């Protein structure tokens, strides 16, 4: 059994932080960030928590789907920056929207939404679950080192969500984890145990950009190619690719490896930067609401991130 997407929703905070704003905080420039990353501005939460943003995206997805919160059978939220470890972000959203179903969080860093969507598809295939809300939500600004110019210029806050049910849209998926690399890590925090002999890292994003970059280009292209081969289509038959909005050069190199024009890749990196697990669902929601999708379109979604990990799927609209 496969799934179909009934509705999508997204939310980004109002506060805009431009590259020029950042160049007054760390040694960087609009020119460097635009050319090396592709971000012009990002949204940064001032007062809104990750669950505030997730709640708004969830309501929008439910409204688009025509599904009431009471009829949800499951909520899965992907996040690395939940307001609390427990209750989970999903549990907070469940309470806020007035749902009564089981709800849990899942972490596969920036690939998290793809892992959550595939997990939701597996629950539906198992039977007994009809309507599932899948969320990617991050207040990643809370765990950035705002003195580290190699990370703080890349990311932004936001949330995206989809409501799914049994159907036949989900043609293929691919999940990948390479646990041998610590190129992208977020230590869980120091605590104040008097018993630890070794220093434990602080709760901040730490990244080896070049290693992550190389992994990303290879994985995005390989994952898409493998899924296309599996379902017997050529990559040219893909109408759209909705990639993780991490770096415009990664997207460009992925397009070249696949031999696809860049116009097929949906992009909003210039406006939002990398919103981690919210990146793909925010982008997908914008694509859906743009009215550009036609029945039968083949859409690949793909993401990568800490783990290192990557996740991708192909759906038929
Ligand atoms: O969801 C997953 C998230 N992670 C990613 O997607 C990361 C993927 N990697 C990247 O996007 C890129 O590697 C970065 C954007 C992080 C860095 O770009 P790069 O072209 O790989 O730069 P680099 O690390 O090779 O650094 C080149 C130079 C260095 O200076 P020197 O040593 O050549 O003098 C850096 O210190 O650029 C410098 N640099 C900056 N300069 C101005 C690094 N960050 C900045 C900055 N502004 N913000």
Coordinates of N, CA and C and ligand atoms in Angstrom, one line a residue, residues 22 26-33 35-38 109-111 140 148-155 183-184 205 207-216 244-250 269 274-277 279 303-306 308-309, ligand 1:
X22 N 24.0 40.2 8.9 CA 25.0 39.3 9.5 C 26.4 39.8 9.4
X26 N 29.3 39.1 12.2 CA 30.5 38.2 12.0 C 31.3 38.7 10.7
X27 N 32.5 38.3 10.6 CA 33.3 38.7 9.4 C 32.8 38.0 8.1
X28 N 31.9 38.6 7.4 CA 31.3 38.0 6.2 C 30.8 39.1 5.3
X29 N 30.2 38.7 4.2 CA 29.7 39.7 3.3 C 28.5 39.2 2.5
X30 N 27.7 40.1 2.0 CA 26.6 39.6 1.2 C 27.1 38.9 -0.1
X31 N 28.2 39.4 -0.6 CA 28.8 38.8 -1.8 C 29.2 37.3 -1.5
X32 N 30.0 37.1 -0.4 CA 30.4 35.8 -0.1 C 29.2 34.8 0.1
X33 N 28.3 35.2 0.9 CA 27.2 34.3 1.2 C 26.3 34.0 -0.1
X35 N 27.3 34.1 -3.2 CA 28.1 33.3 -4.2 C 28.3 31.9 -3.7
X36 N 28.7 31.8 -2.4 CA 29.2 30.5 -1.9 C 28.0 29.6 -1.4
X37 N 26.9 30.3 -1.0 CA 25.8 29.5 -0.5 C 24.5 29.7 -1.3
X38 N 24.2 31.0 -1.6 CA 23.0 31.2 -2.4 C 21.9 31.9 -1.5
X109 N 18.3 14.6 11.5 CA 18.9 16.0 11.2 C 18.1 16.5 10.0
X110 N 18.8 17.1 9.1 CA 18.1 17.8 7.9 C 17.4 16.9 7.0
X111 N 17.7 15.6 7.1 CA 17.0 14.6 6.3 C 15.7 14.1 7.0
X140 N 16.2 26.5 14.6 CA 17.6 26.1 14.6 C 18.4 27.3 15.0
X148 N 30.1 31.8 14.8 CA 30.8 31.0 13.8 C 30.2 31.3 12.4
X149 N 31.0 32.0 11.6 CA 30.5 32.5 10.3 C 30.3 31.3 9.3
X150 N 30.9 30.2 9.6 CA 30.7 29.1 8.6 C 29.4 28.4 8.8
X151 N 28.7 28.6 9.9 CA 27.4 28.0 10.1 C 26.3 29.0 10.2
X152 N 26.5 30.1 10.9 CA 25.3 31.0 11.2 C 24.8 31.7 10.0
X153 N 25.5 31.7 8.9 CA 25.0 32.4 7.7 C 24.1 31.5 6.9
X154 N 24.2 30.2 7.2 CA 23.5 29.2 6.3 C 22.1 29.0 6.7
X155 N 21.8 28.9 8.0 CA 20.5 28.4 8.4 C 19.4 29.4 8.6
X183 N 30.9 14.7 10.5 CA 31.1 16.0 9.8 C 30.1 17.0 10.2
X184 N 28.9 16.6 10.7 CA 27.9 17.5 11.1 C 27.3 17.0 12.4
X205 N 25.4 23.6 16.7 CA 25.7 23.0 15.4 C 27.2 23.1 15.1
X207 N 30.1 21.9 12.2 CA 30.1 21.3 10.9 C 31.4 21.4 10.2
X208 N 31.7 20.3 9.5 CA 32.8 20.3 8.5 C 32.1 20.5 7.1
X209 N 32.1 21.8 6.7 CA 31.3 22.1 5.5 C 31.7 21.4 4.2
X210 N 33.0 21.2 4.0 CA 33.4 20.6 2.7 C 33.1 19.1 2.7
X211 N 33.3 18.4 3.8 CA 32.9 17.0 3.9 C 31.4 16.8 3.6
X212 N 30.6 17.7 4.3 CA 29.2 17.6 4.1 C 28.8 17.9 2.7
X213 N 29.5 18.9 2.1 CA 29.2 19.3 0.7 C 29.4 18.1 -0.2
X214 N 30.5 17.4 -0.1 CA 30.9 16.3 -1.0 C 29.8 15.2 -0.9
X215 N 29.5 14.9 0.4 CA 28.6 13.8 0.7 C 27.2 14.2 0.0
X216 N 26.8 15.4 0.2 CA 25.5 15.9 -0.3 C 25.4 15.7 -1.8
X244 N 16.7 19.7 -0.7 CA 17.0 20.4 0.6 C 17.7 21.7 0.2
X245 N 17.3 22.8 0.8 CA 17.8 24.1 0.4 C 19.0 24.5 1.2
X246 N 20.1 23.7 1.0 CA 21.3 23.9 1.8 C 22.3 24.8 1.2
X247 N 22.5 24.6 -0.1 CA 23.6 25.4 -0.8 C 23.3 25.3 -2.3
X248 N 23.2 26.5 -3.0 CA 22.8 26.5 -4.4 C 23.9 25.8 -5.2
X249 N 25.1 25.8 -4.8 CA 26.2 25.0 -5.5 C 26.0 23.5 -5.4
X250 N 25.5 23.1 -4.3 CA 25.2 21.6 -4.2 C 24.0 21.3 -5.1
X269 N 16.0 29.0 -1.5 CA 17.2 29.1 -0.6 C 17.5 30.6 -0.4
X274 N 18.8 27.5 4.9 CA 18.6 26.0 5.2 C 17.8 25.9 6.5
X275 N 16.5 25.5 6.4 CA 15.7 25.4 7.6 C 15.7 23.9 8.1
X276 N 16.7 23.2 7.8 CA 16.9 21.8 8.3 C 15.8 20.9 7.9
X277 N 15.1 20.3 8.8 CA 14.1 19.3 8.5 C 12.8 20.0 7.9
X279 N 13.0 22.3 5.5 CA 13.4 22.8 4.2 C 12.5 22.1 3.1
X303 N 16.8 15.1 0.5 CA 17.5 15.9 1.6 C 18.7 15.1 2.1
X304 N 19.6 15.9 2.8 CA 20.8 15.3 3.4 C 21.0 16.0 4.7
X305 N 21.9 15.4 5.5 CA 22.2 16.2 6.7 C 23.0 15.3 7.7
X306 N 23.0 15.7 8.9 CA 23.8 15.1 10.0 C 23.5 13.6 10.0
X308 N 26.2 11.0 9.0 CA 25.5 11.7 7.9 C 24.4 10.9 7.3
X309 N 23.4 11.6 6.8 CA 22.2 10.9 6.3 C 21.7 11.5 5.0
Ligands
LIG1 O1 21.8 20.6 6.1 C1 23.1 20.3 5.9 C2 23.8 21.6 6.2 N1 25.2 21.7 5.8 C3 25.6 21.9 4.5 O2 24.9 21.9 3.6 C4 27.0 22.3 4.4 C5 27.6 22.0 3.0 N2 28.7 22.8 2.9 C6 28.7 24.1 2.4 O3 27.6 24.6 2.1 C7 30.0 24.9 2.3 O4 31.1 24.0 2.5 C8 30.1 26.1 3.2 C9 29.1 27.2 2.7 C10 29.8 25.8 4.6 C11 31.5 26.7 3.1 O5 31.8 27.0 1.8 P1 33.2 26.6 1.2 O6 33.2 27.1 -0.2 O7 33.3 25.1 1.4 O8 34.2 27.3 2.1 P2 35.4 26.8 2.9 O9 35.0 26.1 4.1 O10 36.3 26.0 1.9 O11 36.2 28.1 3.3 C12 36.7 29.0 2.3 C13 37.1 30.3 2.9 C14 37.8 30.1 4.2 O12 38.8 31.1 4.4 P3 40.3 30.9 4.0 O13 40.8 29.8 4.9 O14 40.3 30.4 2.6 O15 41.0 32.2 4.2 C15 36.7 30.3 5.3 O16 37.3 30.8 6.5 O17 35.9 31.0 3.2 C16 35.9 31.4 4.6 N3 34.6 31.5 5.1 C17 33.8 32.6 5.0 N4 34.2 33.8 4.5 C18 33.2 34.8 4.5 C19 33.8 30.6 5.7 N5 32.6 31.1 6.0 C20 32.6 32.4 5.6 C21 31.7 33.4 5.6 N6 32.0 34.6 5.1 N7 30.4 33.2 6.1

